[in-house]
Tab-separated table of C-alpha atoms in Angstrom:
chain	number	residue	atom	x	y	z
S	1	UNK	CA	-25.568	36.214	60.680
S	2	UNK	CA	-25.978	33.658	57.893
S	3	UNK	CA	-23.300	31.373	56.723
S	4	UNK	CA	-21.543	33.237	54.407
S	5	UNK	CA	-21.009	36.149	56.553
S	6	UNK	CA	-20.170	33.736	59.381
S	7	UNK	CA	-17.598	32.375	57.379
S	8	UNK	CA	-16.204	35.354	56.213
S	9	UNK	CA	-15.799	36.178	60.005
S	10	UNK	CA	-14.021	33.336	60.491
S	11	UNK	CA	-11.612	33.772	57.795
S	12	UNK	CA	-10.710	37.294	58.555
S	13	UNK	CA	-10.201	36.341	62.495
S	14	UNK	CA	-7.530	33.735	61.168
S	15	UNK	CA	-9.862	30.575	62.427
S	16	UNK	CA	-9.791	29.284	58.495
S	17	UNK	CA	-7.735	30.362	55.733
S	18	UNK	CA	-8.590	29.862	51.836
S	19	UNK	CA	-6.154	27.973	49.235
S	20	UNK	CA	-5.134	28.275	46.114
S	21	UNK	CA	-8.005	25.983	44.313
S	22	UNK	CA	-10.720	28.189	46.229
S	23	UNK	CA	-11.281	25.900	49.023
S	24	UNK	CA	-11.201	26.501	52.630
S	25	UNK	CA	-9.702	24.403	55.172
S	26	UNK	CA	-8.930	25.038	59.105
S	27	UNK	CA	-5.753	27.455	59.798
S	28	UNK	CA	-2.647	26.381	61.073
S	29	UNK	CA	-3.223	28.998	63.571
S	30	UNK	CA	-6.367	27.821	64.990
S	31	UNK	CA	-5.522	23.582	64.627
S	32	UNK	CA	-2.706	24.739	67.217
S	33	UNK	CA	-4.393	26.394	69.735
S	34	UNK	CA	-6.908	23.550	69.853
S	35	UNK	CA	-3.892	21.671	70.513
S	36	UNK	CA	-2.920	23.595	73.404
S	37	UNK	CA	-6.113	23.993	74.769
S	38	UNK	CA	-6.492	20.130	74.444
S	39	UNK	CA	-3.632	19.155	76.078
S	40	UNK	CA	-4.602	21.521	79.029
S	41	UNK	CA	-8.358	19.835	78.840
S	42	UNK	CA	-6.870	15.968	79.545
S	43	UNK	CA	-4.057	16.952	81.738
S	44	UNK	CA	-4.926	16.247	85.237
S	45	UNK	CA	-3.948	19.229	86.996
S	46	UNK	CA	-6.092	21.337	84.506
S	47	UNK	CA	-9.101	23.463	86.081
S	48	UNK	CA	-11.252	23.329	83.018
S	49	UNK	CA	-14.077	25.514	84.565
S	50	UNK	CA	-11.802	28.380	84.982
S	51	UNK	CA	-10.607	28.112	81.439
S	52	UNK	CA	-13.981	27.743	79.945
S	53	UNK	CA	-14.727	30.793	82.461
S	54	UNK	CA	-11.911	32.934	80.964
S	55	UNK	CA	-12.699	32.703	77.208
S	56	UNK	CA	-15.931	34.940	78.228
S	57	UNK	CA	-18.132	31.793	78.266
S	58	UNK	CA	-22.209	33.311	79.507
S	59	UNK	CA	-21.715	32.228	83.423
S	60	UNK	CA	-25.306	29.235	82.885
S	61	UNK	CA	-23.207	27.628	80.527
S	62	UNK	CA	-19.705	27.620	82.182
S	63	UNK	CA	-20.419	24.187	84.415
S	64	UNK	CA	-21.886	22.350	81.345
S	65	UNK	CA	-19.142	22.967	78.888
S	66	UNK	CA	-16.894	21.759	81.534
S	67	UNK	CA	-18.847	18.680	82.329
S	68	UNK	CA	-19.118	18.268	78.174
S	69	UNK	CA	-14.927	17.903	78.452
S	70	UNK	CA	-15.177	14.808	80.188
S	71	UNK	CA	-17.417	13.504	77.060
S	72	UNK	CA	-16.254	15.276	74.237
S	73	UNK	CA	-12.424	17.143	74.787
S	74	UNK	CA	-11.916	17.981	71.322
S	75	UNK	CA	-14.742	19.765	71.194
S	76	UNK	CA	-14.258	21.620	73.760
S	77	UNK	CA	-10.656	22.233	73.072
S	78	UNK	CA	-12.321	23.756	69.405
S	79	UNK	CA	-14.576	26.179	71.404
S	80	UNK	CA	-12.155	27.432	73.411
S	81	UNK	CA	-9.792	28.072	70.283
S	82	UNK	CA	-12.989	29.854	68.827
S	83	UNK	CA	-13.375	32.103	71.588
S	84	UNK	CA	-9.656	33.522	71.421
S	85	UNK	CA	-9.907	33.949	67.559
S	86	UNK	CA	-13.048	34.931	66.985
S	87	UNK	CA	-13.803	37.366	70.174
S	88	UNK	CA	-16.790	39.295	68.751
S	89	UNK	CA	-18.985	35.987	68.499
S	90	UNK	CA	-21.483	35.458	70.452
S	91	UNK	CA	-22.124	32.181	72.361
S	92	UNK	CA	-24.393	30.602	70.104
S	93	UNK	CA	-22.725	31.841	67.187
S	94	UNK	CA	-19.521	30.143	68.733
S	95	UNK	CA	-21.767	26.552	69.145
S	96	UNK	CA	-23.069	27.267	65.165
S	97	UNK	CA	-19.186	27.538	64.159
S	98	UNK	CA	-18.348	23.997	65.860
S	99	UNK	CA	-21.476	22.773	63.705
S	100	UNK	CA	-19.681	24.368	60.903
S	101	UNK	CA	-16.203	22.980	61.512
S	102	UNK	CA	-17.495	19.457	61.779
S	103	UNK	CA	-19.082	20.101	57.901
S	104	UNK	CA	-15.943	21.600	56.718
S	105	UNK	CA	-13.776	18.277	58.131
S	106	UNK	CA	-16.788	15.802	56.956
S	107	UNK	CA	-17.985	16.951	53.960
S	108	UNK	CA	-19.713	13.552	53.524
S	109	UNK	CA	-22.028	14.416	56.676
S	110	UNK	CA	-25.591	14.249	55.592
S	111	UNK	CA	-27.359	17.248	56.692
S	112	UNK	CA	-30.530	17.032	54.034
S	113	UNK	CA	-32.723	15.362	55.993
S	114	UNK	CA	-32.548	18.114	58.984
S	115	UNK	CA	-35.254	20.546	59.698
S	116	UNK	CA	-34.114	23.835	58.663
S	117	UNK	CA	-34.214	25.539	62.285
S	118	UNK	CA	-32.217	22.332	63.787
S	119	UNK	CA	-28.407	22.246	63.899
S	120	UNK	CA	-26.852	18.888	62.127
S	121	UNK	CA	-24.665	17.377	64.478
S	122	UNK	CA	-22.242	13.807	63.738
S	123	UNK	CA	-23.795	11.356	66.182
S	124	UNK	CA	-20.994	11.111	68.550
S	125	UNK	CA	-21.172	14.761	69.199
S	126	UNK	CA	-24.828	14.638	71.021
S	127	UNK	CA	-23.840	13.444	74.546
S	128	UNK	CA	-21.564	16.589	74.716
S	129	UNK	CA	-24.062	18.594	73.344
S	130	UNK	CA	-27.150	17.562	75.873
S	131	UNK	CA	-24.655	18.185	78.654
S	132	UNK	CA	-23.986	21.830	77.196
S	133	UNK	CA	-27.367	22.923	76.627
S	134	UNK	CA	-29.989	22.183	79.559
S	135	UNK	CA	-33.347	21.868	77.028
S	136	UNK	CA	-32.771	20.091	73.700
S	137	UNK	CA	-34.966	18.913	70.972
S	138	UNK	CA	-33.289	16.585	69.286
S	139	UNK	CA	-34.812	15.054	66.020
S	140	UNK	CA	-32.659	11.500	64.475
S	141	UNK	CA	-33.769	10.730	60.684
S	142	UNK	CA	-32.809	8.733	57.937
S	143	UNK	CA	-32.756	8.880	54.225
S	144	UNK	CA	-35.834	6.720	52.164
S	145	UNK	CA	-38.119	7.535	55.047
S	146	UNK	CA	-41.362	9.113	54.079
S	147	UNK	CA	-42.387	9.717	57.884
S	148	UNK	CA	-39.022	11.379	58.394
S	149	UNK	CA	-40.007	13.320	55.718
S	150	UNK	CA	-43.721	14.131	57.200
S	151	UNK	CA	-41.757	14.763	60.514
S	152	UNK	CA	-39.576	17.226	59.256
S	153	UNK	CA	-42.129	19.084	57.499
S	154	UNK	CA	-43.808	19.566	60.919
S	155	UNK	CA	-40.882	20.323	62.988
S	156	UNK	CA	-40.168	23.316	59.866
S	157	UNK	CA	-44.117	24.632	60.746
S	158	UNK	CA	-43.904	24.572	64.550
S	159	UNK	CA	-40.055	26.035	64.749
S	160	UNK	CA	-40.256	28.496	61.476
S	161	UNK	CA	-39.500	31.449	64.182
S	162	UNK	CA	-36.666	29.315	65.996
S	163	UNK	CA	-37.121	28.625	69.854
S	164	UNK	CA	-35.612	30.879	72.132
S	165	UNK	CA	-35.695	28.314	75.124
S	166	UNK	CA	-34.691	25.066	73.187
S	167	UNK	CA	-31.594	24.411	71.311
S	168	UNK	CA	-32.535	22.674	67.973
S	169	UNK	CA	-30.452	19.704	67.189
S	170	UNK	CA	-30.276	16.963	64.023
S	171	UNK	CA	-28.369	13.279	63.464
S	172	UNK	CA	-28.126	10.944	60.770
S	173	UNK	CA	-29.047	7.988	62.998
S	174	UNK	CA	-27.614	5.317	60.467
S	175	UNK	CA	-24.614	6.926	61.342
S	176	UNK	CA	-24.466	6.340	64.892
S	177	UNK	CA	-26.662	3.781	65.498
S	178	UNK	CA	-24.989	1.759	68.064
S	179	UNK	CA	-24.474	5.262	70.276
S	180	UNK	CA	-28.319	5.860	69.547
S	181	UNK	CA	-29.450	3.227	71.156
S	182	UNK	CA	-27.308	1.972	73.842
S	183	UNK	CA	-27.349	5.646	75.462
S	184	UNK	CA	-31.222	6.988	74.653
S	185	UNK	CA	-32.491	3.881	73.469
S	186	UNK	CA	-33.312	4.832	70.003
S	187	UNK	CA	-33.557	1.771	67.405
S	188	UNK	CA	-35.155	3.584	64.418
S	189	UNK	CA	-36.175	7.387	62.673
S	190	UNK	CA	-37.971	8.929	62.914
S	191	UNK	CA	-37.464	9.647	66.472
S	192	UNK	CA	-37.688	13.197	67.964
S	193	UNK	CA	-36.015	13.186	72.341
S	194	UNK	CA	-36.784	16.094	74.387
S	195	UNK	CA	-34.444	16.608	76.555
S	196	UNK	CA	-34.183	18.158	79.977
S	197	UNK	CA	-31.259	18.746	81.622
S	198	UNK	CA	-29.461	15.784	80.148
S	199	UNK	CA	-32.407	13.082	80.882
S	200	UNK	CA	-34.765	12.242	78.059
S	201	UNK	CA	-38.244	13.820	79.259
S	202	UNK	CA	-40.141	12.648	75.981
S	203	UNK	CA	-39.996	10.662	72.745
S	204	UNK	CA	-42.137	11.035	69.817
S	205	UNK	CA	-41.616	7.928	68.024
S	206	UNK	CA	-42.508	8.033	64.159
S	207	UNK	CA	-44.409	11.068	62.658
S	208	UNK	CA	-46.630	13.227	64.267
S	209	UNK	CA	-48.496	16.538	64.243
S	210	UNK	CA	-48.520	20.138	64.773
S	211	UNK	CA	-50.372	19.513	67.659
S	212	UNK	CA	-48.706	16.389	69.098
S	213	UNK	CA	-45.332	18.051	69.236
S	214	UNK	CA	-46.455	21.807	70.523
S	215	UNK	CA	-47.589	19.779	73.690
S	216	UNK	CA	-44.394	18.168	74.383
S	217	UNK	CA	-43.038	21.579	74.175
S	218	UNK	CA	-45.132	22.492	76.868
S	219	UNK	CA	-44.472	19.699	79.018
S	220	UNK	CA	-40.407	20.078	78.466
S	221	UNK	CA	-40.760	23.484	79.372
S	222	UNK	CA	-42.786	22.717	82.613
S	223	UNK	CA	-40.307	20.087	83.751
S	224	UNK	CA	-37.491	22.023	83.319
S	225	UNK	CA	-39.404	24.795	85.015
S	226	UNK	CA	-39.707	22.332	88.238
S	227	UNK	CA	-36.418	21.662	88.202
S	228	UNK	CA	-35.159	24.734	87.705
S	229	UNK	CA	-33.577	24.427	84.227
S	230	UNK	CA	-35.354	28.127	83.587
C-alpha cells in the first residue's frame, strides 16, 4: 500500500490519531503500549524472543529482532506496539511504519537525497536495522554532492522493480557521522555497504555504474548463499 493508505490504516487501528489543526501525531494509546512493551524489553527477567514470537513476528526474523533489542529497545518496543494495533500488517509493512514514525517525530529528517526504492532511516537506527534484516544495501549521502546525486540516479535504474532479497536502506551521513565511521568505517558520501548478515561484504565508495553495482549484487547474494543467509 502507499503512504496515504498506510496511514489511514494506522489511524483507524488507533496507532495515530489526527488533531484539531489537521495534523497527526502518535496516540496516547499506542505511546503506552510502547511503554509497556519497553519496560518488559530492559527488564532482566524479560524473554524478548518469546514476545517478539507472540506478536506473529515471520519465524527468520524472530532471533534478529531480538538481538536488535539489545541495540535499539525503543524500536523494538514500537514494533511490538505495531503488531498489537495494527494486526492485518504485514511484516514489512510493520518495518515501513517504524520508518514512518521516525518522520512523523523528526520532521526535520532529510529524506531527499534517498533513492526512491530505499527506506530513510536516522543514523542511529542502522545497527538495529542490519541486525534485523540478514542482506542490506545500505546507501549514506549528503546534500551539495553531485556524485551522490549520479549515485542515486543509478541505484533508482538498477532497483526501479524493488529487490525481493535485499532490504533497501538510506542515511543522512552528516547526521551521524561519528556512528558512520567508528562502526563501518565510513568518512564520506557517497558510500553504498552491502551487507551480509551484519558484516560489511562490500563498499562502493563514490559513484558508480549500472554495471559496477549489479555485480556486487551478485557477490552479496553468493556470500550470503555460503553462509546460509538464503
Amino acid at each position: 500500500m502507499d503512504e496515504n493508505e498506510l496511514l489511514e490504516t494506522l489511524i483507524g487501528s488507533g496507532l495515530l490519531t489526527e488533531v484539531d489543526d489537521g495534523a497527526i501525531q502518535l496516540s496516547t494509546e499506542f505511546e503506552s503500549q510502547v511503554g509497556r512493551y519497553y519496560d518488559r524489553i530492559v527488564a532482566d527477567t524479560a524473554d524478548v524472543t518469546e514476545i517478539v514470537a507472540q506478536v506473529g513476528t515471520p519465524t527468520r526474523h524472530v532471533a534478529g529482532l531480538a538481538s536488535a533489542a539489545a541495540e535499539d529497545p525503543e524500536l523494538v518496543a514500537r514494533y511490538l506496539a505495531v503488531r498489537d494495533l495494527a494486526e492485518p500488517l504485514e511484516f514489512v509493512e510493520s518495518v515501513r511504519v517504524l520508518v514512518l514514525l521516525d518522520q512523523l517525530t523528526d520532521p526535520a529528517s532529510r529524506t531527499g537525497g534517498s533513492p526512491e526504492s530505499f527506506l530513510s532511516i536516522p543514523g542511529e537506527r542502522l545497527p538495529a536495522m542490519l541486525t534485523i534484516f540478514p542482506l542490506t544495501i545500505v546507501y549514506i549521502w549528503r546534500e551539495q554532492c553531485p556524485e551522490c546525486d549520479v549515485m542515486r540516479e543509478a541505484l533508482d535504474t538498477v532497483f526501479e522493480g524493488g529487490h525481493d532479497q535485499f532490504t533497501l536502506l538510506s542515511v543522512y551521513g552528516p547526521e551521524c557521522a561519528e556512528l558512520l565511521e567508528s562502526r563501518y568505517e565510513v568518512v564520506g558520501g557517497p558510500t553504498t555497504l552491502f551487507v551480509v548478515d551484519g558484516e560489511i561484504d562490500c563498499r562502493l565508495q563514490g559513484a558508480h555504474v549500472q554495471d559496477v553495482i549489479e555485480k556486487e549484487i551478485r557477490n552479496s547474494i553468493t556470500t550470503a548463499e555460503l553462509q546460509g543467509v538464503l
